PDB file of C-alpha atoms and ligand atoms in Angstrom:
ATOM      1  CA  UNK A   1      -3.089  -4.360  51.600  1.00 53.00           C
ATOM      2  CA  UNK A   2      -0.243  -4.800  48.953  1.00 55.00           C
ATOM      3  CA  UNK A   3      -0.720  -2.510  46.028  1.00 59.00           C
ATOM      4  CA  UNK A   4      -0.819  -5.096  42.917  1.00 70.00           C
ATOM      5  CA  UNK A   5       1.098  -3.509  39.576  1.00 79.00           C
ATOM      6  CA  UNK A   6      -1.594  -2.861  37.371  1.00 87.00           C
ATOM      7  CA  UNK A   7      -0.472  -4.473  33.710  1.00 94.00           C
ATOM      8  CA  UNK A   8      -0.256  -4.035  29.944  1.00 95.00           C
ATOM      9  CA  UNK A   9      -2.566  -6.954  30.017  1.00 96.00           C
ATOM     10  CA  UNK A  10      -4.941  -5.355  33.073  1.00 96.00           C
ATOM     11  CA  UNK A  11      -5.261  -2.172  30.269  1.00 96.00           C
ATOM     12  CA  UNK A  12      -6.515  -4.736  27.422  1.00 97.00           C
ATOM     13  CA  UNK A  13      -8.490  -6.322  29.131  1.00 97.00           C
ATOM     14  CA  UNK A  14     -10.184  -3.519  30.439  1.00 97.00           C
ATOM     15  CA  UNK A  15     -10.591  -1.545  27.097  1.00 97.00           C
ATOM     16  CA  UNK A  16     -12.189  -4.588  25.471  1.00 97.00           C
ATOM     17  CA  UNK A  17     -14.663  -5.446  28.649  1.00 97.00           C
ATOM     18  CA  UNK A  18     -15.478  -1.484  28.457  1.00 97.00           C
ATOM     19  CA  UNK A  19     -16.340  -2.234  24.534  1.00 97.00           C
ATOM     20  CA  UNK A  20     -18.307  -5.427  25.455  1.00 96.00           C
ATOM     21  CA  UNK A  21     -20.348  -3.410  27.182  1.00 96.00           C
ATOM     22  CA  UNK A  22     -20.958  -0.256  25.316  1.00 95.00           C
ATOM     23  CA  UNK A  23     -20.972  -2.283  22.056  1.00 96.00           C
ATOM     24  CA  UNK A  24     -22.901  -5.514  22.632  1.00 91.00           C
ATOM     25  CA  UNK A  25     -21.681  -7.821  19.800  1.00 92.00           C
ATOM     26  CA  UNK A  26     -17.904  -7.600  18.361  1.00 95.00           C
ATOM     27  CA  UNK A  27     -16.910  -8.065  14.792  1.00 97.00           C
ATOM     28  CA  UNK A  28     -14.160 -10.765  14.017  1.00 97.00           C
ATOM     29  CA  UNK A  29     -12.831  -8.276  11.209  1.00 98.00           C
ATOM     30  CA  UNK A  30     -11.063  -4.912  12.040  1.00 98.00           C
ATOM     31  CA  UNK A  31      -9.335  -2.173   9.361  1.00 97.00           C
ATOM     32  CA  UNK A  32      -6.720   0.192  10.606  1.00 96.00           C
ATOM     33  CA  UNK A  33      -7.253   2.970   7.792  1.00 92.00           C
ATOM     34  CA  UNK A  34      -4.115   5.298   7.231  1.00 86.00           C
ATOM     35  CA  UNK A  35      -3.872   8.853   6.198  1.00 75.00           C
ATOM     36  CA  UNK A  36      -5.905  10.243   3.714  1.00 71.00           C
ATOM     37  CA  UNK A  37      -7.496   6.322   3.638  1.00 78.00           C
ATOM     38  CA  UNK A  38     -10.823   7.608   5.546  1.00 81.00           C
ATOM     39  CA  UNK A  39     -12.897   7.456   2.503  1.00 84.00           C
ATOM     40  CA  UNK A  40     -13.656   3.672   3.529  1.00 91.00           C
ATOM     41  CA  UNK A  41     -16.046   4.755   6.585  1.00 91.00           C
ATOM     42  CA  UNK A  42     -18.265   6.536   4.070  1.00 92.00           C
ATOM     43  CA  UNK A  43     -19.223   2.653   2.777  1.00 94.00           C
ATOM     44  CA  UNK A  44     -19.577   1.558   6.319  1.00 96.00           C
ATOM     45  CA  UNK A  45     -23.258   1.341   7.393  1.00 96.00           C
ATOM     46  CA  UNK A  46     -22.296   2.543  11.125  1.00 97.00           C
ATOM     47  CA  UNK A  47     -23.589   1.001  14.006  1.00 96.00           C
ATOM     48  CA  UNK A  48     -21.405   2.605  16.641  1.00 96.00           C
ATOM     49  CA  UNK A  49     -19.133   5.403  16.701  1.00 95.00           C
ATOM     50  CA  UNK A  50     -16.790   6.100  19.670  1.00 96.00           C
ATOM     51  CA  UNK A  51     -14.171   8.821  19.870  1.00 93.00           C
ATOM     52  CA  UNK A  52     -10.874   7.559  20.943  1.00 93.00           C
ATOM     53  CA  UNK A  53     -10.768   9.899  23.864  1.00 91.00           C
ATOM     54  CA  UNK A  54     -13.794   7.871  25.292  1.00 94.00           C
ATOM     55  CA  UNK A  55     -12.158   4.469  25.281  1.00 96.00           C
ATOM     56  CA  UNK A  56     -10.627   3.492  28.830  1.00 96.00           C
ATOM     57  CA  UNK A  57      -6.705   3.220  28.142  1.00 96.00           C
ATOM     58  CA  UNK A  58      -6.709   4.702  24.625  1.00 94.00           C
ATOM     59  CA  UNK A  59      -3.712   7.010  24.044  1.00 90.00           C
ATOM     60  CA  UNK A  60      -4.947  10.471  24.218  1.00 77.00           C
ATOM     61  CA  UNK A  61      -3.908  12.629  21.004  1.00 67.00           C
ATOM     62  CA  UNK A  62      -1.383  15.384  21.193  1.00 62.00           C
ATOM     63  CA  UNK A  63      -3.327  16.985  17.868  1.00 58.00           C
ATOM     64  CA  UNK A  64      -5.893  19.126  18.648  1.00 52.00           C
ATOM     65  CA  UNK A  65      -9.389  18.454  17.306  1.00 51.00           C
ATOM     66  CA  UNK A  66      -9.649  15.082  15.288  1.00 59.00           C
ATOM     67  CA  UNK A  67      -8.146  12.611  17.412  1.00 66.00           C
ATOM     68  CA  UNK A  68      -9.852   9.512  15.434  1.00 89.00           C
ATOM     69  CA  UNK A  69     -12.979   7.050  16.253  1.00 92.00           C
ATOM     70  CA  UNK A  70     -13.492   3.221  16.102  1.00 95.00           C
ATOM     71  CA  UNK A  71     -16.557   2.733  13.804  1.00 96.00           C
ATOM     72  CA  UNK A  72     -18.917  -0.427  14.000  1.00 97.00           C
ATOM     73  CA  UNK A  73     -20.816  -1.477  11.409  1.00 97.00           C
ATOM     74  CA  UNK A  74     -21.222  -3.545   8.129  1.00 97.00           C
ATOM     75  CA  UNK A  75     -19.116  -3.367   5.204  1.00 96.00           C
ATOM     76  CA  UNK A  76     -19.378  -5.912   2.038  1.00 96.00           C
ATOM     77  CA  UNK A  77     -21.757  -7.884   4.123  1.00 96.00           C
ATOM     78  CA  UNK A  78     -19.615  -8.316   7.309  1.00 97.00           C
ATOM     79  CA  UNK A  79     -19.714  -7.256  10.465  1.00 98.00           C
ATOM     80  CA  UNK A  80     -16.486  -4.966  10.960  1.00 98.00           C
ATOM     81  CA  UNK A  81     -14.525  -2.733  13.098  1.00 98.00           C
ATOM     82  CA  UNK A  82     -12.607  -0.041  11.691  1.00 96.00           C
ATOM     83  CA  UNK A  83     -10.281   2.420  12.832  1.00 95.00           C
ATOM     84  CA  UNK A  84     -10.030   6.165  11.440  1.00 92.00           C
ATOM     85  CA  UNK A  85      -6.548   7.368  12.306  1.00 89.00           C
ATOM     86  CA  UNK A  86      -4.223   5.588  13.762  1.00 91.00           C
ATOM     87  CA  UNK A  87      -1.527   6.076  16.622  1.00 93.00           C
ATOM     88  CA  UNK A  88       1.661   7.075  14.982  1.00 94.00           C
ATOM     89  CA  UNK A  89       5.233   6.278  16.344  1.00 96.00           C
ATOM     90  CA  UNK A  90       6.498   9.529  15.445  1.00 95.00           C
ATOM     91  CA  UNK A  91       3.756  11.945  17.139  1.00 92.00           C
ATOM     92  CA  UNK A  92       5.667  10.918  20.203  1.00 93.00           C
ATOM     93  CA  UNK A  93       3.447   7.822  20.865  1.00 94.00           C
ATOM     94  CA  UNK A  94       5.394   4.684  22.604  1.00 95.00           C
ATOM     95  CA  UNK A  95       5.135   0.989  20.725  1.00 97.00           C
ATOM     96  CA  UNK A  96       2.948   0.197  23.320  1.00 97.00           C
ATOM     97  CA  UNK A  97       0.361   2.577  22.941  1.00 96.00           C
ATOM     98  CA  UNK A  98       0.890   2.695  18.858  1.00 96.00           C
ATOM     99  CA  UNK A  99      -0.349  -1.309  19.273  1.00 98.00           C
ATOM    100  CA  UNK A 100      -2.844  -0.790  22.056  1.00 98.00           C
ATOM    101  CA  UNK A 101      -5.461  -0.858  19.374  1.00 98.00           C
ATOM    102  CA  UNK A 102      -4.196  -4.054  17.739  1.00 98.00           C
ATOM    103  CA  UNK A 103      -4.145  -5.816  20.966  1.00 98.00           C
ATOM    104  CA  UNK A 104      -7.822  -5.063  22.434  1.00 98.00           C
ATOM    105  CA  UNK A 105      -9.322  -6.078  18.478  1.00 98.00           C
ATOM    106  CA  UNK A 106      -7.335  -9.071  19.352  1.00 98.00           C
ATOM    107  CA  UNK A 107      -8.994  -9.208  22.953  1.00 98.00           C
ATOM    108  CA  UNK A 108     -12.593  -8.576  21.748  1.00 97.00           C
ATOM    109  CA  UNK A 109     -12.345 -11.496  19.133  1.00 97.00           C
ATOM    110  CA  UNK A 110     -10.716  -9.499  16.048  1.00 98.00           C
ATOM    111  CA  UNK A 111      -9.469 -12.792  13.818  1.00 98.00           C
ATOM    112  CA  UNK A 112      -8.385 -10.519  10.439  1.00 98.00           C
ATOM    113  CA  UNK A 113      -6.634  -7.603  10.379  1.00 98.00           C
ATOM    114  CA  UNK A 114      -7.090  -5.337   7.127  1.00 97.00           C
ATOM    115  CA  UNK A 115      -4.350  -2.038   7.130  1.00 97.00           C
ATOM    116  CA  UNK A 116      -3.774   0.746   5.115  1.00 95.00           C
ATOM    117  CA  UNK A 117      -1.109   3.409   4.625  1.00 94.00           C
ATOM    118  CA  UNK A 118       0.238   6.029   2.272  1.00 93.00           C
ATOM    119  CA  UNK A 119       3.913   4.767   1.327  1.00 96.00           C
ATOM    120  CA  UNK A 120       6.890   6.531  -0.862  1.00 96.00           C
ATOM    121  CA  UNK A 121       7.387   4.504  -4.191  1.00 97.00           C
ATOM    122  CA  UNK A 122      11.207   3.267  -5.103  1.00 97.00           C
ATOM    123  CA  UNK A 123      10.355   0.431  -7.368  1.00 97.00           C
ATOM    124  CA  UNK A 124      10.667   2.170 -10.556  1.00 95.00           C
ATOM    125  CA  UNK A 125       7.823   0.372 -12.437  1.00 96.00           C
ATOM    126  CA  UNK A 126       5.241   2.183  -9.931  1.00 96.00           C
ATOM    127  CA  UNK A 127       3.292   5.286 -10.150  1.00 93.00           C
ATOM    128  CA  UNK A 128       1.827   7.741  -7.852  1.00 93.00           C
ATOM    129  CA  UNK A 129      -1.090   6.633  -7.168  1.00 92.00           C
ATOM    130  CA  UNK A 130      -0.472   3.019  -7.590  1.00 94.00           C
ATOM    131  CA  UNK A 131      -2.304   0.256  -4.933  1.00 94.00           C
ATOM    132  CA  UNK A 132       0.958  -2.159  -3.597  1.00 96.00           C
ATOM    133  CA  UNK A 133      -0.700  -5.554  -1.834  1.00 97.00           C
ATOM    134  CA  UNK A 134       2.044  -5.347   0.682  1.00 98.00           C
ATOM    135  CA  UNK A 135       3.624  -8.995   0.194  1.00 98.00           C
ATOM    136  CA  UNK A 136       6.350  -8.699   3.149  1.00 98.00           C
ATOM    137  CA  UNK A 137       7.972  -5.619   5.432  1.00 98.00           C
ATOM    138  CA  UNK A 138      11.330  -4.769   6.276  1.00 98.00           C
ATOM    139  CA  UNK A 139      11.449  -2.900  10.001  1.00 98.00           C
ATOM    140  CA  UNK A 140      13.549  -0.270  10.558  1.00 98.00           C
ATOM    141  CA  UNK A 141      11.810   1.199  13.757  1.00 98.00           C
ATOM    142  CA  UNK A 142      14.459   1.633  16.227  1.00 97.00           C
ATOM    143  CA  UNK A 143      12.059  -0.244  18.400  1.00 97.00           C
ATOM    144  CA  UNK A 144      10.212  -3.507  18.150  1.00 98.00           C
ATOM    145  CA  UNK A 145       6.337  -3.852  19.888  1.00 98.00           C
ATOM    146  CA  UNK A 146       7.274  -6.606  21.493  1.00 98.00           C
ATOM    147  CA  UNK A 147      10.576  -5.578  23.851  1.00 97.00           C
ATOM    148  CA  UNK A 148      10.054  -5.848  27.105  1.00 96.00           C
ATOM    149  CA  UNK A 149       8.014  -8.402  29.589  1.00 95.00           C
ATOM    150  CA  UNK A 150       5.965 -10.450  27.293  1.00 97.00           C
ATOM    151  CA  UNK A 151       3.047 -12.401  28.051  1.00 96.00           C
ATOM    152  CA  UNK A 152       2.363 -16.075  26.887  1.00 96.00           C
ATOM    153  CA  UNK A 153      -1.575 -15.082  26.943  1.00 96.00           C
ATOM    154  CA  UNK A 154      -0.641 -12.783  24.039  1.00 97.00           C
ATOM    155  CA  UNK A 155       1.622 -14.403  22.288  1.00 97.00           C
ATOM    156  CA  UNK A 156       5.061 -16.577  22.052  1.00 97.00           C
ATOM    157  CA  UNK A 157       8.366 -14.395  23.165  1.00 97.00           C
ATOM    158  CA  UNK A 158       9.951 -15.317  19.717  1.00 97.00           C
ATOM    159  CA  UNK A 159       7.089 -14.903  17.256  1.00 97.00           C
ATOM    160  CA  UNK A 160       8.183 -16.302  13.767  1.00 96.00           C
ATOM    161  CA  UNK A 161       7.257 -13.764  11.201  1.00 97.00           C
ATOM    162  CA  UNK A 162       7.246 -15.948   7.849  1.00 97.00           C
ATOM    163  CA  UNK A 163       3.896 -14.869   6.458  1.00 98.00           C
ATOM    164  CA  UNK A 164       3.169 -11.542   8.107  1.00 98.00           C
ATOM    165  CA  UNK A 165       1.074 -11.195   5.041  1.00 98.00           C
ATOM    166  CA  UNK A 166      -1.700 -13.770   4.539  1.00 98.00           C
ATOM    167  CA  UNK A 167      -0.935 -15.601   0.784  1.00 98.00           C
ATOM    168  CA  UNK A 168      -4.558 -16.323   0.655  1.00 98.00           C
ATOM    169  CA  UNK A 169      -5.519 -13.396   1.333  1.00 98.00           C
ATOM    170  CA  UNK A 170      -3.309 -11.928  -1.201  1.00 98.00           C
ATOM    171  CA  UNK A 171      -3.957 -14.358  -3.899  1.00 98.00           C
ATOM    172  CA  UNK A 172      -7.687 -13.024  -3.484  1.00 98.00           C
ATOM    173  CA  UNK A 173      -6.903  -9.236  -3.675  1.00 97.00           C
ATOM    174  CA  UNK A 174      -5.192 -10.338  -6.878  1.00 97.00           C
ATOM    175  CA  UNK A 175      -7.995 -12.417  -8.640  1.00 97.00           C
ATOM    176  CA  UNK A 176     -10.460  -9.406  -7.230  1.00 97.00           C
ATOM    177  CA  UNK A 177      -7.633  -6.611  -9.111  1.00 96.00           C
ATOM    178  CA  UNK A 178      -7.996  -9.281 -12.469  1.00 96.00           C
ATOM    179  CA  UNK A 179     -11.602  -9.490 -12.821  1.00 96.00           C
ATOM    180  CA  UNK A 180     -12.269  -5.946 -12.221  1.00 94.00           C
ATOM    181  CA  UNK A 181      -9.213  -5.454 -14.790  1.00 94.00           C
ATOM    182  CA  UNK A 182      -7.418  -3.148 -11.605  1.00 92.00           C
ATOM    183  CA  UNK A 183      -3.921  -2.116 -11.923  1.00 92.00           C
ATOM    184  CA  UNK A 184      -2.427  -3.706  -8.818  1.00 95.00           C
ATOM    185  CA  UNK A 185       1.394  -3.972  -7.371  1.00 97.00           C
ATOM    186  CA  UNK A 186       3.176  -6.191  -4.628  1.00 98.00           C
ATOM    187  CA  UNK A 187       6.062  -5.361  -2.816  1.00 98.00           C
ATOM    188  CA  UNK A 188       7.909  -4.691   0.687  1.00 98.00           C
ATOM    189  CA  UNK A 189       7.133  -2.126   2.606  1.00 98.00           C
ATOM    190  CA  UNK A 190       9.431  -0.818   4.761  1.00 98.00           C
ATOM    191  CA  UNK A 191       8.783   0.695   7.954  1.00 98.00           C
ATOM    192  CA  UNK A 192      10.814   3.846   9.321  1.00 98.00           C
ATOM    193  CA  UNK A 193      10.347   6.244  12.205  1.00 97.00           C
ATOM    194  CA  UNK A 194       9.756   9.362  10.193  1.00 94.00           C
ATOM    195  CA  UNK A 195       8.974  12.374  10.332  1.00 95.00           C
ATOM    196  CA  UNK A 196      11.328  12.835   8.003  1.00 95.00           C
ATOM    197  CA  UNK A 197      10.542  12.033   4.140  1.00 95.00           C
ATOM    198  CA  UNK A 198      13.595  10.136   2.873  1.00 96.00           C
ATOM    199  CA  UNK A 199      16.659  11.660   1.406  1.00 95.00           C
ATOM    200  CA  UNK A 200      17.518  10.305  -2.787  1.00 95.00           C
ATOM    201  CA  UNK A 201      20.373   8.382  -1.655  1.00 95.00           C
ATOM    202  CA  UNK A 202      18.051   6.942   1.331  1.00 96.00           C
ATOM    203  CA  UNK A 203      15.063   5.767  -1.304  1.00 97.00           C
ATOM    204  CA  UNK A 204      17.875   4.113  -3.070  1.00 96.00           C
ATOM    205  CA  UNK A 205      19.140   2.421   0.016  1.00 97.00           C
ATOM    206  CA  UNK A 206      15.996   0.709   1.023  1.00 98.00           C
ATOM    207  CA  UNK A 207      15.194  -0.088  -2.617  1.00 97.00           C
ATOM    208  CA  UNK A 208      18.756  -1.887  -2.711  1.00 97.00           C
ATOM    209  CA  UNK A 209      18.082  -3.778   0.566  1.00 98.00           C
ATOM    210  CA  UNK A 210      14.311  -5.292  -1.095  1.00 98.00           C
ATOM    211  CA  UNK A 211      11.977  -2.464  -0.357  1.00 98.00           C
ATOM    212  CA  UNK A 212       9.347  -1.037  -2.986  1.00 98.00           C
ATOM    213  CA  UNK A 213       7.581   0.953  -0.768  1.00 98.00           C
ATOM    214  CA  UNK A 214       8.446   3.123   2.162  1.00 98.00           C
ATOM    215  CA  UNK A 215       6.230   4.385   5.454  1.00 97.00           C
ATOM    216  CA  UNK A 216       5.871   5.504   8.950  1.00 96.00           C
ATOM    217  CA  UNK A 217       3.622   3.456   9.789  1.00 96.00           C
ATOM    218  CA  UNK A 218       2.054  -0.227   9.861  1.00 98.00           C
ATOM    219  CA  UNK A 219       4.997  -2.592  10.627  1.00 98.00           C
ATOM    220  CA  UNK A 220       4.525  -2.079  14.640  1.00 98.00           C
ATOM    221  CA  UNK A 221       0.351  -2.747  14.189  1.00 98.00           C
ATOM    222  CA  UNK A 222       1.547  -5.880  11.804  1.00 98.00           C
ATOM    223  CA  UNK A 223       3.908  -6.958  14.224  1.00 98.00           C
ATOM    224  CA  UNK A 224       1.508  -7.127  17.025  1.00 98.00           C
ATOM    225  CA  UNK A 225      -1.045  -9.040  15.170  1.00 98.00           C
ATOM    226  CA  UNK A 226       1.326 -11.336  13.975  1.00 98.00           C
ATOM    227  CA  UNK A 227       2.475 -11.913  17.255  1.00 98.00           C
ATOM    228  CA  UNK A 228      -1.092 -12.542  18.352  1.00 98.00           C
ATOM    229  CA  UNK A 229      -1.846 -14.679  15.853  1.00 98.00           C
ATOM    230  CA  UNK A 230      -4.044 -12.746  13.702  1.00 98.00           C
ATOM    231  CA  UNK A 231      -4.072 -12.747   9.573  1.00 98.00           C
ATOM    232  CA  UNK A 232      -3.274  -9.788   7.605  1.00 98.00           C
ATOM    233  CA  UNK A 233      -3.735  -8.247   4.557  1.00 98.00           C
ATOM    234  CA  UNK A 234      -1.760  -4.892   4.092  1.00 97.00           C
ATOM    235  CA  UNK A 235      -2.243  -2.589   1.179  1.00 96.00           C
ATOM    236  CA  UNK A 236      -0.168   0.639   0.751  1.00 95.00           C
ATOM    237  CA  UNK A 237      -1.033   3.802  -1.299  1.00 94.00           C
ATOM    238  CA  UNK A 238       1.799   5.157  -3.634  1.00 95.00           C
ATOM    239  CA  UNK A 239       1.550   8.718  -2.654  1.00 93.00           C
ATOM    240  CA  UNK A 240       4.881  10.078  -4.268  1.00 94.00           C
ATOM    241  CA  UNK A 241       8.395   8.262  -5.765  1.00 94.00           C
ATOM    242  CA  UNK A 242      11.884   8.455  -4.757  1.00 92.00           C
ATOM    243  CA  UNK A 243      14.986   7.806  -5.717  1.00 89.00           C
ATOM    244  CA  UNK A 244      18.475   9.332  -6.688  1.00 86.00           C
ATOM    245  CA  UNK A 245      17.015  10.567 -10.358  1.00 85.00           C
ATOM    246  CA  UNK A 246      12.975  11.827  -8.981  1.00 83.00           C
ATOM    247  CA  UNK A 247      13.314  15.678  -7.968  1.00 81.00           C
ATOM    248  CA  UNK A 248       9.545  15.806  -7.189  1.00 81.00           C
ATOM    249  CA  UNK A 249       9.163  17.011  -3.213  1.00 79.00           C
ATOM    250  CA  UNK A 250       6.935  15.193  -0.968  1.00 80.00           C
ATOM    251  CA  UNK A 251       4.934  16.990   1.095  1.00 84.00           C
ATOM    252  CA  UNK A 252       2.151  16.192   3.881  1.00 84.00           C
ATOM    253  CA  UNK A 253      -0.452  17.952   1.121  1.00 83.00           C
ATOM    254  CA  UNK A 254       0.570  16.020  -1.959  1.00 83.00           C
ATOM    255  CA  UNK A 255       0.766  12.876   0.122  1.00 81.00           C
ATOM    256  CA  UNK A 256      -2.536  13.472   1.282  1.00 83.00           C
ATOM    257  CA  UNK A 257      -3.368  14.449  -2.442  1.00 82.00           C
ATOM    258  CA  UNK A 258      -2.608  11.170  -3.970  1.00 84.00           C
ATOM    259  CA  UNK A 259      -4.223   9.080  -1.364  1.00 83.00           C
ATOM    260  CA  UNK A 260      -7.684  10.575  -1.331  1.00 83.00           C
ATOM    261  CA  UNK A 261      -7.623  10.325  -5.986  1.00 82.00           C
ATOM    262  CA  UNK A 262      -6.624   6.622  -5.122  1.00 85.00           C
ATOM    263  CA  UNK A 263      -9.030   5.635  -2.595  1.00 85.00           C
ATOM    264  CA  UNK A 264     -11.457   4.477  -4.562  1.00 88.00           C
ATOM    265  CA  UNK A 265      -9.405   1.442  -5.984  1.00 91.00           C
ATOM    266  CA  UNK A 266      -8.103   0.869  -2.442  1.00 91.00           C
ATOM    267  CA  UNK A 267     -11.846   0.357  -1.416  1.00 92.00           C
ATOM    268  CA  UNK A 268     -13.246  -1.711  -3.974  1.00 92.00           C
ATOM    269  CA  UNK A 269     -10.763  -4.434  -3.109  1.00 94.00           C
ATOM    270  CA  UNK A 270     -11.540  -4.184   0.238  1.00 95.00           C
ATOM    271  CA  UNK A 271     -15.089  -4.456   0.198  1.00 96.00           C
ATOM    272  CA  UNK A 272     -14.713  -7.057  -2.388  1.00 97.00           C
ATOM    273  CA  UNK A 273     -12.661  -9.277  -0.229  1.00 97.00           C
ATOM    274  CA  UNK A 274     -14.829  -8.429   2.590  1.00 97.00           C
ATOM    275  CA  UNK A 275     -17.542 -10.172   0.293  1.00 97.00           C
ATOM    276  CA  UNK A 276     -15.532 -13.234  -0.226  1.00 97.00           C
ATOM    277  CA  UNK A 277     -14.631 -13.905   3.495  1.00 95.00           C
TER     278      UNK A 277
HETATM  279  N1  HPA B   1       8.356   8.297   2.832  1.00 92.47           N
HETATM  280  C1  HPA B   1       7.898   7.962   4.046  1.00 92.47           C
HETATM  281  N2  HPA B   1       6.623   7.941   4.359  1.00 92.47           N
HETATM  282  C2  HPA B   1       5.738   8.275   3.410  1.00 92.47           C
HETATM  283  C3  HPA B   1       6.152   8.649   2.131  1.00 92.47           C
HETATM  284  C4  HPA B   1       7.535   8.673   1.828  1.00 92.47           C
HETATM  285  O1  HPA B   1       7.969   9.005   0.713  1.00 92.47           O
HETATM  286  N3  HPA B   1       5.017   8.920   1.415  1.00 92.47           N
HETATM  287  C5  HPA B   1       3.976   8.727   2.251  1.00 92.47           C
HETATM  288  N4  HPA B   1       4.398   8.332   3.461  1.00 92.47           N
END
């Protein structure tokens, strides 16, 4: 019998038939929560929990311990699917498995795709622990999602990429952040490889090119839901600032500092779009 190549595709479509089943109904809205973002679940009332290293396909974690769970449930009155941890490009994962994720929430009916990160600060009007409604990206991964054999059932070969951000759905963060009086930024985000934190003269470089915000993460998940036709709204945490004139050192700790004291802002907007949808 000839041995048929088992696909990319095969993988999705097997992961979200494996979640039919264990699940029963699938939300249409799914949250990719970044580090030190967790906080959310504790608002979720969970239906279903499942470890990542139970899902068919899912990239197992190098970490020890915690390697992250998709939680079902209801938050501000919709049915949602969120993820705690994410895959990250610099662990070692491939853009294929950091997206894996995106894709099956695509599969299983996923329409609106919420993300969160911790992100440097170069705009000099922010703060640490600022809330930036991520308006655009920049990506400098040295690898896009998308290389290699695509397929039309996913998505077009040339995605355009003119409103990775939903307006609408930014022109309703910002109407929540004004009635609830919120102090709320916009910017770019730009995307990078990591693990390194930038360098002064490298915060200054992306901050010269149009970036406000810097990361290691969310531009390959955006990229992927964009290219499956998906809307997004993107919020990033200001966890530290740099620049050529901030001598303040970034670390794992602080970063993880600053996200948890500014969770709380990141999810009242949430749950109060969540309302509104
Ligand atoms: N640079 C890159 N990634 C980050 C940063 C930063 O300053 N802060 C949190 N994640």
């Amino acid at each position: 019998m000839e041995k048929t190549e088992r696909t990319y595709l095969d993988m999705i479509k097997e992961t979200a038939s494996w979640l039919r089943s264990e699940v029963g109904e699938l939300p249409k809205i799914g949250i990719i929560l970044g580090t030190g973002l967790g906080d959310l679940v504790n608002y979720i009332d969970i239906k279903t929990e499942i470890d990542y290293h139970t899902i068919p396909n899912f990239p197992v974690s190098t970490v020890e311990g915690h390697s992250g769970k998709l939680i079902f449930g209801m938050l501000g009155g919709k049915y949602i699917v969120a993820m705690q941890g994410r895959f990250h490009f610099y662990e070692g994962y491939d853009m294929k498995q950091v997206t894996f994720p995106v894709r099956v929430m695509k599969e299983i009916g996923v329409e609106i795709l919420f993300v969160s990160n911790a992100a440097g600060g170069m705009n000099k009007e922010f703060m640490v622990g600022d809330v930036m409604v991520i308006t655009d990206h920049i990506n400098l991964f040295p690898e896009n999602p998308l290389r290699g054999r695509n397929f039309d059932e996913l998505g077009p070969r040339f995605p355009a990429m003119t409103e990775p951000y939903s307006q609408a759905l930014i022109n309703m963060a910002d109407d929540i952040a004004k009635e609830n009086k919120i102090r709320i930024m916009h910017g770019v985000y730009v995307g990078t490889q990591g693990p390194t934190f930038e360098t002064p003269a490298e915060y200054e470089y992306f901050r010269i090119i149009g970036g406000d915000a810097v990361g290691m993460s969310t531009v390959p998940e955006v990229i992927v839901a964009n290219h499956a036709g998906m809307r997004v709204f993107g919020v990033s945490v200001i966890t530290d600032l740099g620049g050529k004139d901030i001598k303040e050192v970034p670390t794992h700790e602080e970063v993880q500092k600053a996200a948890i004291k500014a969770q709380p802002v990141m999810t009242s907007i949430i749950t109060q779009m969540l309302e509104r949808l």
